[in-house]
């Protein structure tokens, strides 16, 4: 089959790889009909390359049709239409029973001290073959895949794999009061969708970005916007719009890709050039993150407010403004989205009309062969690229 594979830093290639097979009796094989390109995939493209192996199949936002099931699969059947969550969770262990599917005890990667395995996401998270491919092996076939109805297009459902639950969890973790103002840092796919969810729930939303096309996109949905490059002091601008207090809650949907720390960016790139045996412990034990978005979130939130962190950070010793956080009495919540915790809550938003605008959420639909160019353009924020969906 064809699959998108990591071949080196900034080197994604579509190559022929062996078809997946049933390994465990609870597995299924799906034919992938749509699969997304995520901002987190860009971390594999460059900063996390020490944890990648040449030939790794990437991608963690797939959906498709069941082609084969293992002998112990009871509920899933050939022909079922399913979305596959990006975190590989069993659905039956203690952490899954607590709604912490991203910490699944069955697939935790204890040798690296990390949580549940993730589709297509490096040896740090299980080195599980990903979903930017024509076919995919799906573990825990009776508890992991999300069955979706026939009829609406793939675009209505494919974001259940990651974008929707990540954005939904970010809004839930933000704990907005009924009349609360939400500030969203970043108008990429997660920030955009989080803004849509919060506005659908009746909240006032302000979105910050520096890419004009992204700001226009969220403005068209009803959000207020701030062009980061057009203001001298972001926190003062936010306070001026919120009665001098600041936002009730802030979602950082940017993470370590934030601009603002050229030294950290150079350090990340330098570590990526080292041999893996040297680079891996450095990446795990040193603070190389660009923290501009997180620090700005802490500055912009009101006293007693909440910062909900959905952007990915990776440094182990990142400096944090602890005095400011303590003095402002900030609540901070974070973590990989627990997809199966939220999927049943989200599904009615997709089957009863389309209030979140999923049908036109993707800016680009491309064949799988276009993946290498898409990664480069997405990384450079070119061609108005916000969300890419591949059609294998």
mmCIF file of C-alpha atoms in Angstrom:
data_model
loop_
_atom_site.group_PDB
_atom_site.id
_atom_site.type_symbol
_atom_site.label_atom_id
_atom_site.label_comp_id
_atom_site.label_asym_id
_atom_site.label_seq_id
_atom_site.Cartn_x
_atom_site.Cartn_y
_atom_site.Cartn_z
ATOM 1 C CA UNK A 1 0.000 0.000 0.000
ATOM 2 C CA UNK A 2 0.980 3.662 -0.268
ATOM 3 C CA UNK A 3 1.816 5.493 2.948
ATOM 4 C CA UNK A 4 3.373 8.771 4.063
ATOM 5 C CA UNK A 5 6.684 7.968 5.756
ATOM 6 C CA UNK A 6 9.309 9.898 7.679
ATOM 7 C CA UNK A 7 12.671 9.587 5.934
ATOM 8 C CA UNK A 8 14.595 12.319 7.751
ATOM 9 C CA UNK A 9 14.244 15.869 9.075
ATOM 10 C CA UNK A 10 11.831 17.751 6.790
ATOM 11 C CA UNK A 11 11.746 14.727 4.490
ATOM 12 C CA UNK A 12 8.338 13.080 4.189
ATOM 13 C CA UNK A 13 7.933 10.617 1.320
ATOM 14 C CA UNK A 14 5.043 8.577 -0.043
ATOM 15 C CA UNK A 15 6.333 5.041 -0.558
ATOM 16 C CA UNK A 16 5.072 1.486 -0.865
ATOM 17 C CA UNK A 17 4.976 -0.350 2.486
ATOM 18 C CA UNK A 18 3.592 -3.766 3.476
ATOM 19 C CA UNK A 19 -0.176 -3.938 3.979
ATOM 20 C CA UNK A 20 -1.194 -4.120 7.659
ATOM 21 C CA UNK A 21 -2.409 -7.447 8.997
ATOM 22 C CA UNK A 22 -4.395 -8.717 11.973
ATOM 23 C CA UNK A 23 -1.874 -9.184 14.818
ATOM 24 C CA UNK A 24 -4.099 -9.564 17.879
ATOM 25 C CA UNK A 25 -7.503 -11.278 17.774
ATOM 26 C CA UNK A 26 -9.139 -7.980 18.815
ATOM 27 C CA UNK A 27 -7.715 -6.049 15.824
ATOM 28 C CA UNK A 28 -9.453 -4.736 12.730
ATOM 29 C CA UNK A 29 -8.172 -3.481 9.377
ATOM 30 C CA UNK A 30 -9.752 -0.424 7.800
ATOM 31 C CA UNK A 31 -9.508 1.026 4.324
ATOM 32 C CA UNK A 32 -8.701 4.694 4.954
ATOM 33 C CA UNK A 33 -11.029 7.073 3.102
ATOM 34 C CA UNK A 34 -9.879 10.368 4.679
ATOM 35 C CA UNK A 35 -6.935 11.271 6.890
ATOM 36 C CA UNK A 36 -5.847 14.646 8.233
ATOM 37 C CA UNK A 37 -2.587 16.546 8.450
ATOM 38 C CA UNK A 38 -2.205 17.930 11.971
ATOM 39 C CA UNK A 39 -0.044 20.651 13.469
ATOM 40 C CA UNK A 40 1.389 17.983 15.766
ATOM 41 C CA UNK A 41 2.691 16.171 12.673
ATOM 42 C CA UNK A 42 5.013 19.141 12.181
ATOM 43 C CA UNK A 43 6.746 18.257 15.449
ATOM 44 C CA UNK A 44 7.829 15.010 13.776
ATOM 45 C CA UNK A 45 8.812 16.955 10.686
ATOM 46 C CA UNK A 46 11.565 18.701 12.634
ATOM 47 C CA UNK A 47 11.858 19.082 16.444
ATOM 48 C CA UNK A 48 11.112 15.461 17.439
ATOM 49 C CA UNK A 49 13.146 13.868 14.656
ATOM 50 C CA UNK A 50 15.590 12.239 17.136
ATOM 51 C CA UNK A 51 12.736 9.928 18.141
ATOM 52 C CA UNK A 52 11.825 8.955 14.587
ATOM 53 C CA UNK A 53 13.083 5.998 12.560
ATOM 54 C CA UNK A 54 13.468 6.109 8.798
ATOM 55 C CA UNK A 55 10.380 4.573 7.246
ATOM 56 C CA UNK A 56 7.963 5.324 10.115
ATOM 57 C CA UNK A 57 4.393 5.689 8.806
ATOM 58 C CA UNK A 58 2.937 8.947 10.108
ATOM 59 C CA UNK A 59 -0.517 10.450 10.579
ATOM 60 C CA UNK A 60 -3.071 10.210 13.373
ATOM 61 C CA UNK A 61 -6.391 11.534 12.035
ATOM 62 C CA UNK A 62 -7.902 8.698 9.956
ATOM 63 C CA UNK A 63 -11.337 7.386 9.190
ATOM 64 C CA UNK A 64 -12.507 4.684 6.830
ATOM 65 C CA UNK A 65 -14.405 1.467 6.277
ATOM 66 C CA UNK A 66 -13.761 -1.820 8.094
ATOM 67 C CA UNK A 67 -12.266 -4.438 5.748
ATOM 68 C CA UNK A 68 -11.413 -7.250 8.170
ATOM 69 C CA UNK A 69 -11.865 -8.081 11.859
ATOM 70 C CA UNK A 70 -10.046 -10.428 14.204
ATOM 71 C CA UNK A 71 -11.696 -13.569 15.595
ATOM 72 C CA UNK A 72 -12.482 -12.020 18.998
ATOM 73 C CA UNK A 73 -14.106 -8.836 17.660
ATOM 74 C CA UNK A 74 -17.810 -8.903 18.574
ATOM 75 C CA UNK A 75 -19.346 -5.497 17.857
ATOM 76 C CA UNK A 76 -17.458 -4.128 14.845
ATOM 77 C CA UNK A 77 -18.307 -5.610 11.455
ATOM 78 C CA UNK A 78 -16.916 -5.515 7.938
ATOM 79 C CA UNK A 79 -18.425 -2.529 6.160
ATOM 80 C CA UNK A 80 -18.819 -0.367 9.280
ATOM 81 C CA UNK A 81 -17.807 3.272 8.833
ATOM 82 C CA UNK A 82 -15.472 4.356 11.626
ATOM 83 C CA UNK A 83 -13.229 7.141 12.863
ATOM 84 C CA UNK A 84 -10.047 6.097 14.674
ATOM 85 C CA UNK A 85 -8.930 8.198 17.690
ATOM 86 C CA UNK A 86 -5.307 9.297 17.675
ATOM 87 C CA UNK A 87 -4.617 7.875 21.149
ATOM 88 C CA UNK A 88 -4.541 4.089 21.209
ATOM 89 C CA UNK A 89 -6.649 3.312 24.274
ATOM 90 C CA UNK A 90 -8.098 0.002 25.391
ATOM 91 C CA UNK A 91 -11.250 1.504 26.910
ATOM 92 C CA UNK A 92 -11.285 -0.991 29.798
ATOM 93 C CA UNK A 93 -8.319 -0.213 32.101
ATOM 94 C CA UNK A 94 -8.543 1.993 35.224
ATOM 95 C CA UNK A 95 -7.361 5.214 33.539
ATOM 96 C CA UNK A 96 -9.760 4.705 30.633
ATOM 97 C CA UNK A 97 -12.588 4.179 33.150
ATOM 98 C CA UNK A 98 -11.685 7.584 34.600
ATOM 99 C CA UNK A 99 -11.979 9.229 31.189
ATOM 100 C CA UNK A 100 -8.186 9.529 30.887
ATOM 101 C CA UNK A 101 -7.817 7.638 27.634
ATOM 102 C CA UNK A 102 -4.596 9.451 26.727
ATOM 103 C CA UNK A 103 -3.048 7.823 29.806
ATOM 104 C CA UNK A 104 -4.299 4.276 29.009
ATOM 105 C CA UNK A 105 -2.461 1.849 31.278
ATOM 106 C CA UNK A 106 -2.590 -0.895 28.644
ATOM 107 C CA UNK A 107 -0.637 1.089 26.035
ATOM 108 C CA UNK A 108 1.453 3.389 28.261
ATOM 109 C CA UNK A 109 5.073 3.646 27.143
ATOM 110 C CA UNK A 110 6.725 3.115 30.494
ATOM 111 C CA UNK A 111 10.243 2.785 29.072
ATOM 112 C CA UNK A 112 9.988 6.430 27.996
ATOM 113 C CA UNK A 113 7.833 7.623 30.883
ATOM 114 C CA UNK A 114 5.060 8.685 28.498
ATOM 115 C CA UNK A 115 1.332 8.073 28.269
ATOM 116 C CA UNK A 116 -0.786 6.036 25.898
ATOM 117 C CA UNK A 117 0.553 5.095 22.490
ATOM 118 C CA UNK A 118 -0.397 7.410 19.636
ATOM 119 C CA UNK A 119 -0.962 6.606 15.998
ATOM 120 C CA UNK A 120 2.022 7.514 13.837
ATOM 121 C CA UNK A 121 3.876 9.399 16.545
ATOM 122 C CA UNK A 122 7.474 8.319 17.157
ATOM 123 C CA UNK A 123 9.072 5.814 19.509
ATOM 124 C CA UNK A 124 8.200 8.107 22.450
ATOM 125 C CA UNK A 125 4.602 7.020 21.960
ATOM 126 C CA UNK A 126 4.817 3.429 20.820
ATOM 127 C CA UNK A 127 5.983 3.785 17.209
ATOM 128 C CA UNK A 128 2.542 2.646 16.033
ATOM 129 C CA UNK A 129 2.131 2.830 12.224
ATOM 130 C CA UNK A 130 0.006 5.845 11.416
ATOM 131 C CA UNK A 131 -3.058 6.681 9.387
ATOM 132 C CA UNK A 132 -1.709 8.644 6.414
ATOM 133 C CA UNK A 133 -1.921 5.455 4.415
ATOM 134 C CA UNK A 134 -4.322 3.432 2.301
ATOM 135 C CA UNK A 135 -4.985 0.874 5.065
ATOM 136 C CA UNK A 136 -4.586 0.856 8.844
ATOM 137 C CA UNK A 137 -4.468 -1.746 11.585
ATOM 138 C CA UNK A 138 -6.769 -0.699 14.434
ATOM 139 C CA UNK A 139 -6.284 -2.168 17.899
ATOM 140 C CA UNK A 140 -9.119 -2.753 20.413
ATOM 141 C CA UNK A 141 -11.655 -2.858 17.599
ATOM 142 C CA UNK A 142 -14.675 -3.139 19.907
ATOM 143 C CA UNK A 143 -13.771 -0.166 22.115
ATOM 144 C CA UNK A 144 -11.462 2.219 20.225
ATOM 145 C CA UNK A 145 -13.060 3.077 16.835
ATOM 146 C CA UNK A 146 -16.009 5.472 16.741
ATOM 147 C CA UNK A 147 -18.851 4.196 14.560
ATOM 148 C CA UNK A 148 -20.424 6.936 12.458
ATOM 149 C CA UNK A 149 -23.514 6.810 10.241
ATOM 150 C CA UNK A 150 -23.624 6.616 6.480
ATOM 151 C CA UNK A 151 -24.782 9.658 4.561
ATOM 152 C CA UNK A 152 -22.863 12.821 5.457
ATOM 153 C CA UNK A 153 -19.428 13.314 3.904
ATOM 154 C CA UNK A 154 -16.206 12.228 5.593
ATOM 155 C CA UNK A 155 -15.513 15.874 6.450
ATOM 156 C CA UNK A 156 -18.423 15.796 8.879
ATOM 157 C CA UNK A 157 -16.763 13.067 10.968
ATOM 158 C CA UNK A 158 -13.018 12.836 10.297
ATOM 159 C CA UNK A 159 -12.217 15.526 12.886
ATOM 160 C CA UNK A 160 -13.507 13.210 15.637
ATOM 161 C CA UNK A 161 -10.062 11.596 15.405
ATOM 162 C CA UNK A 162 -8.296 14.604 16.950
ATOM 163 C CA UNK A 163 -9.354 18.181 16.114
ATOM 164 C CA UNK A 164 -12.844 18.059 17.627
ATOM 165 C CA UNK A 165 -12.046 16.248 20.902
ATOM 166 C CA UNK A 166 -8.863 18.275 21.375
ATOM 167 C CA UNK A 167 -10.749 21.537 20.915
ATOM 168 C CA UNK A 168 -13.716 20.301 22.965
ATOM 169 C CA UNK A 169 -11.456 19.262 25.851
ATOM 170 C CA UNK A 170 -9.688 22.628 25.659
ATOM 171 C CA UNK A 171 -13.032 24.398 26.102
ATOM 172 C CA UNK A 172 -14.126 22.080 28.906
ATOM 173 C CA UNK A 173 -10.801 22.556 30.701
ATOM 174 C CA UNK A 174 -11.139 26.341 30.276
ATOM 175 C CA UNK A 175 -14.093 26.210 32.710
ATOM 176 C CA UNK A 176 -15.680 29.380 31.370
ATOM 177 C CA UNK A 177 -18.324 31.023 33.549
ATOM 178 C CA UNK A 178 -21.698 31.479 31.812
ATOM 179 C CA UNK A 179 -20.902 35.048 30.743
ATOM 180 C CA UNK A 180 -17.170 34.416 30.402
ATOM 181 C CA UNK A 181 -14.806 35.800 27.783
ATOM 182 C CA UNK A 182 -12.478 33.285 26.133
ATOM 183 C CA UNK A 183 -9.157 34.270 24.587
ATOM 184 C CA UNK A 184 -7.768 31.755 22.090
ATOM 185 C CA UNK A 185 -4.064 31.911 21.303
ATOM 186 C CA UNK A 186 -3.598 30.687 17.734
ATOM 187 C CA UNK A 187 -6.071 30.325 14.850
ATOM 188 C CA UNK A 188 -4.761 27.042 13.515
ATOM 189 C CA UNK A 189 -7.141 24.062 13.344
ATOM 190 C CA UNK A 190 -7.431 23.551 17.125
ATOM 191 C CA UNK A 191 -7.759 27.224 18.000
ATOM 192 C CA UNK A 192 -10.272 27.751 15.199
ATOM 193 C CA UNK A 193 -12.406 24.783 16.273
ATOM 194 C CA UNK A 194 -12.187 25.702 19.972
ATOM 195 C CA UNK A 195 -13.454 29.174 19.093
ATOM 196 C CA UNK A 196 -16.349 27.644 17.123
ATOM 197 C CA UNK A 197 -17.308 25.384 20.016
ATOM 198 C CA UNK A 198 -17.189 28.202 22.581
ATOM 199 C CA UNK A 199 -19.216 30.537 20.350
ATOM 200 C CA UNK A 200 -21.753 27.762 19.730
ATOM 201 C CA UNK A 201 -22.120 27.568 23.515
ATOM 202 C CA UNK A 202 -22.813 31.304 23.689
ATOM 203 C CA UNK A 203 -19.470 32.715 24.784
ATOM 204 C CA UNK A 204 -17.661 35.825 23.615
ATOM 205 C CA UNK A 205 -14.414 34.752 21.946
ATOM 206 C CA UNK A 206 -11.277 36.717 21.048
ATOM 207 C CA UNK A 207 -8.684 34.999 18.848
ATOM 208 C CA UNK A 208 -5.022 35.995 18.506
ATOM 209 C CA UNK A 209 -2.849 35.142 15.504
ATOM 210 C CA UNK A 210 -0.446 36.792 13.092
ATOM 211 C CA UNK A 211 -1.595 35.157 9.831
ATOM 212 C CA UNK A 212 -4.198 37.382 8.081
ATOM 213 C CA UNK A 213 -6.011 34.491 6.360
ATOM 214 C CA UNK A 214 -6.458 32.660 9.643
ATOM 215 C CA UNK A 215 -7.739 35.765 11.419
ATOM 216 C CA UNK A 216 -10.244 36.408 8.629
ATOM 217 C CA UNK A 217 -11.411 32.792 8.809
ATOM 218 C CA UNK A 218 -12.323 32.991 12.531
ATOM 219 C CA UNK A 219 -13.687 36.529 12.152
ATOM 220 C CA UNK A 220 -16.107 35.242 9.514
ATOM 221 C CA UNK A 221 -17.465 32.790 12.114
ATOM 222 C CA UNK A 222 -18.129 35.590 14.618
ATOM 223 C CA UNK A 223 -14.974 35.796 16.731
ATOM 224 C CA UNK A 224 -13.226 39.024 17.627
ATOM 225 C CA UNK A 225 -9.603 39.041 16.479
ATOM 226 C CA UNK A 226 -6.257 40.505 17.423
ATOM 227 C CA UNK A 227 -3.366 40.639 14.971
ATOM 228 C CA UNK A 228 -0.362 39.967 17.174
ATOM 229 C CA UNK A 229 1.889 42.015 14.902
ATOM 230 C CA UNK A 230 -0.406 45.041 15.119
ATOM 231 C CA UNK A 231 -0.288 45.540 18.913
ATOM 232 C CA UNK A 232 2.616 46.594 21.136
ATOM 233 C CA UNK A 233 1.374 44.855 24.290
ATOM 234 C CA UNK A 234 -1.015 41.928 23.845
ATOM 235 C CA UNK A 235 -2.034 41.719 27.497
ATOM 236 C CA UNK A 236 -2.897 45.405 27.615
ATOM 237 C CA UNK A 237 -4.941 45.036 24.439
ATOM 238 C CA UNK A 238 -6.877 42.132 25.959
ATOM 239 C CA UNK A 239 -7.456 44.004 29.204
ATOM 240 C CA UNK A 240 -8.684 47.033 27.262
ATOM 241 C CA UNK A 241 -11.374 44.805 25.720
ATOM 242 C CA UNK A 242 -12.386 43.123 28.981
ATOM 243 C CA UNK A 243 -13.033 45.933 31.419
ATOM 244 C CA UNK A 244 -9.419 46.038 32.558
ATOM 245 C CA UNK A 245 -9.442 42.507 34.009
ATOM 246 C CA UNK A 246 -8.244 40.195 31.245
ATOM 247 C CA UNK A 247 -9.891 37.143 29.737
ATOM 248 C CA UNK A 248 -11.746 34.780 32.080
ATOM 249 C CA UNK A 249 -10.042 31.856 30.375
ATOM 250 C CA UNK A 250 -7.287 31.455 27.808
ATOM 251 C CA UNK A 251 -6.707 28.496 25.507
ATOM 252 C CA UNK A 252 -3.111 28.136 24.330
ATOM 253 C CA UNK A 253 -3.585 26.336 21.018
ATOM 254 C CA UNK A 254 -0.054 27.111 19.817
ATOM 255 C CA UNK A 255 2.433 25.203 21.956
ATOM 256 C CA UNK A 256 6.134 24.945 21.244
ATOM 257 C CA UNK A 257 5.761 26.181 17.664
ATOM 258 C CA UNK A 258 5.328 29.724 19.017
ATOM 259 C CA UNK A 259 7.520 32.490 17.679
ATOM 260 C CA UNK A 260 9.403 34.589 20.192
ATOM 261 C CA UNK A 261 12.493 32.632 21.226
ATOM 262 C CA UNK A 262 15.051 32.422 18.393
ATOM 263 C CA UNK A 263 17.666 30.917 20.732
ATOM 264 C CA UNK A 264 15.349 28.047 21.638
ATOM 265 C CA UNK A 265 14.540 27.467 17.976
ATOM 266 C CA UNK A 266 18.239 27.260 17.113
ATOM 267 C CA UNK A 267 18.830 24.899 20.037
ATOM 268 C CA UNK A 268 16.039 22.587 18.859
ATOM 269 C CA UNK A 269 17.494 22.479 15.360
ATOM 270 C CA UNK A 270 21.018 21.913 16.671
ATOM 271 C CA UNK A 271 19.919 18.997 18.851
ATOM 272 C CA UNK A 272 18.107 17.510 15.872
ATOM 273 C CA UNK A 273 21.418 17.277 14.021
ATOM 274 C CA UNK A 274 23.085 15.228 16.757
ATOM 275 C CA UNK A 275 23.218 11.420 16.715
ATOM 276 C CA UNK A 276 20.031 9.990 18.215
ATOM 277 C CA UNK A 277 21.839 8.445 21.193
ATOM 278 C CA UNK A 278 22.926 11.946 22.235
ATOM 279 C CA UNK A 279 19.887 13.892 21.046
ATOM 280 C CA UNK A 280 17.209 11.773 22.750
ATOM 281 C CA UNK A 281 18.262 12.412 26.381
ATOM 282 C CA UNK A 282 18.851 16.083 25.600
ATOM 283 C CA UNK A 283 15.344 16.481 24.190
ATOM 284 C CA UNK A 284 13.818 14.604 27.147
ATOM 285 C CA UNK A 285 15.729 16.404 29.885
ATOM 286 C CA UNK A 286 16.318 19.952 28.635
ATOM 287 C CA UNK A 287 13.924 22.862 28.250
ATOM 288 C CA UNK A 288 14.036 23.853 24.597
ATOM 289 C CA UNK A 289 10.446 25.002 24.154
ATOM 290 C CA UNK A 290 9.513 28.348 22.679
ATOM 291 C CA UNK A 291 7.236 29.577 25.465
ATOM 292 C CA UNK A 292 5.986 32.870 24.023
ATOM 293 C CA UNK A 293 2.380 31.700 23.660
ATOM 294 C CA UNK A 294 2.191 30.172 27.136
ATOM 295 C CA UNK A 295 3.763 33.178 28.839
ATOM 296 C CA UNK A 296 1.395 35.480 26.933
ATOM 297 C CA UNK A 297 -1.569 33.328 28.009
ATOM 298 C CA UNK A 298 -0.570 33.701 31.660
ATOM 299 C CA UNK A 299 -0.211 37.452 31.183
ATOM 300 C CA UNK A 300 -3.594 37.849 29.445
ATOM 301 C CA UNK A 301 -5.787 35.792 31.786
ATOM 302 C CA UNK A 302 -7.554 37.606 34.595
ATOM 303 C CA UNK A 303 -6.761 37.009 38.246
ATOM 304 C CA UNK A 304 -8.381 33.769 39.335
ATOM 305 C CA UNK A 305 -8.808 32.720 35.697
ATOM 306 C CA UNK A 306 -7.939 29.506 33.901
ATOM 307 C CA UNK A 307 -5.350 28.696 31.250
ATOM 308 C CA UNK A 308 -6.267 25.633 29.205
ATOM 309 C CA UNK A 309 -3.261 24.225 27.427
ATOM 310 C CA UNK A 310 -3.841 22.153 24.280
ATOM 311 C CA UNK A 311 -0.714 23.151 22.349
ATOM 312 C CA UNK A 312 2.060 20.578 22.669
ATOM 313 C CA UNK A 313 5.168 21.313 24.742
ATOM 314 C CA UNK A 314 8.107 18.975 25.144
ATOM 315 C CA UNK A 315 10.784 20.529 27.363
ATOM 316 C CA UNK A 316 11.430 18.999 30.766
ATOM 317 C CA UNK A 317 12.961 22.065 32.429
ATOM 318 C CA UNK A 318 11.097 24.961 30.836
ATOM 319 C CA UNK A 319 11.215 28.155 32.925
ATOM 320 C CA UNK A 320 7.782 29.200 34.157
ATOM 321 C CA UNK A 321 6.724 32.532 35.708
ATOM 322 C CA UNK A 322 5.758 30.911 38.984
ATOM 323 C CA UNK A 323 5.491 34.166 40.944
ATOM 324 C CA UNK A 324 3.028 35.600 38.429
ATOM 325 C CA UNK A 325 1.055 32.336 38.279
ATOM 326 C CA UNK A 326 0.819 32.109 42.074
ATOM 327 C CA UNK A 327 0.123 35.816 42.565
ATOM 328 C CA UNK A 328 -2.671 35.799 39.959
ATOM 329 C CA UNK A 329 -4.123 32.563 41.411
ATOM 330 C CA UNK A 330 -4.208 30.953 37.982
ATOM 331 C CA UNK A 331 -5.643 27.523 37.311
ATOM 332 C CA UNK A 332 -3.730 25.561 34.664
ATOM 333 C CA UNK A 333 -5.107 22.455 32.934
ATOM 334 C CA UNK A 334 -3.465 20.545 30.127
ATOM 335 C CA UNK A 335 -2.859 17.247 28.391
ATOM 336 C CA UNK A 336 -3.435 15.192 25.273
ATOM 337 C CA UNK A 337 -7.110 14.952 24.414
ATOM 338 C CA UNK A 338 -8.932 11.951 25.838
ATOM 339 C CA UNK A 339 -10.756 11.285 22.571
ATOM 340 C CA UNK A 340 -13.132 8.554 23.750
ATOM 341 C CA UNK A 341 -14.024 10.612 26.846
ATOM 342 C CA UNK A 342 -15.667 13.250 24.646
ATOM 343 C CA UNK A 343 -16.664 11.522 21.395
ATOM 344 C CA UNK A 344 -20.208 10.599 22.468
ATOM 345 C CA UNK A 345 -20.825 14.180 23.606
ATOM 346 C CA UNK A 346 -19.591 15.594 20.298
ATOM 347 C CA UNK A 347 -21.339 13.193 17.911
ATOM 348 C CA UNK A 348 -24.779 14.869 18.166
ATOM 349 C CA UNK A 349 -23.172 18.116 16.938
ATOM 350 C CA UNK A 350 -22.275 16.248 13.748
ATOM 351 C CA UNK A 351 -25.457 14.267 13.141
ATOM 352 C CA UNK A 352 -27.998 16.996 13.965
ATOM 353 C CA UNK A 353 -26.980 19.582 11.371
ATOM 354 C CA UNK A 354 -23.482 21.030 11.213
ATOM 355 C CA UNK A 355 -23.332 23.973 13.659
ATOM 356 C CA UNK A 356 -19.527 23.854 13.848
ATOM 357 C CA UNK A 357 -19.011 24.080 10.100
ATOM 358 C CA UNK A 358 -17.074 20.836 9.735
ATOM 359 C CA UNK A 359 -18.132 20.361 6.116
ATOM 360 C CA UNK A 360 -16.084 23.368 4.987
ATOM 361 C CA UNK A 361 -13.445 23.281 7.732
ATOM 362 C CA UNK A 362 -10.673 21.878 5.499
ATOM 363 C CA UNK A 363 -8.925 24.414 3.312
ATOM 364 C CA UNK A 364 -7.308 21.734 1.145
ATOM 365 C CA UNK A 365 -8.328 18.245 -0.001
ATOM 366 C CA UNK A 366 -5.367 16.465 -1.563
ATOM 367 C CA UNK A 367 -4.326 13.017 -2.772
ATOM 368 C CA UNK A 368 -1.875 11.136 -0.573
ATOM 369 C CA UNK A 369 0.876 11.663 -3.140
ATOM 370 C CA UNK A 370 0.749 15.397 -2.422
ATOM 371 C CA UNK A 371 1.772 14.901 1.240
ATOM 372 C CA UNK A 372 5.449 15.959 0.980
ATOM 373 C CA UNK A 373 4.553 19.315 -0.553
ATOM 374 C CA UNK A 374 1.633 19.742 1.861
ATOM 375 C CA UNK A 375 3.889 19.276 4.895
ATOM 376 C CA UNK A 376 6.262 21.957 3.609
ATOM 377 C CA UNK A 377 3.474 24.436 2.819
ATOM 378 C CA UNK A 378 1.677 23.793 6.106
ATOM 379 C CA UNK A 379 4.911 24.350 8.023
ATOM 380 C CA UNK A 380 5.464 27.641 6.161
ATOM 381 C CA UNK A 381 1.775 28.682 6.502
ATOM 382 C CA UNK A 382 1.630 29.192 2.735
ATOM 383 C CA UNK A 383 -1.238 29.017 0.255
ATOM 384 C CA UNK A 384 -3.848 29.784 2.935
ATOM 385 C CA UNK A 385 -3.297 26.294 4.310
ATOM 386 C CA UNK A 386 -5.037 25.778 7.661
ATOM 387 C CA UNK A 387 -6.367 22.224 7.468
ATOM 388 C CA UNK A 388 -5.463 19.502 4.988
ATOM 389 C CA UNK A 389 -7.434 16.308 4.468
ATOM 390 C CA UNK A 390 -5.845 13.610 2.311
ATOM 391 C CA UNK A 391 -7.985 11.227 0.265
ATOM 392 C CA UNK A 392 -5.925 8.010 -0.087
#
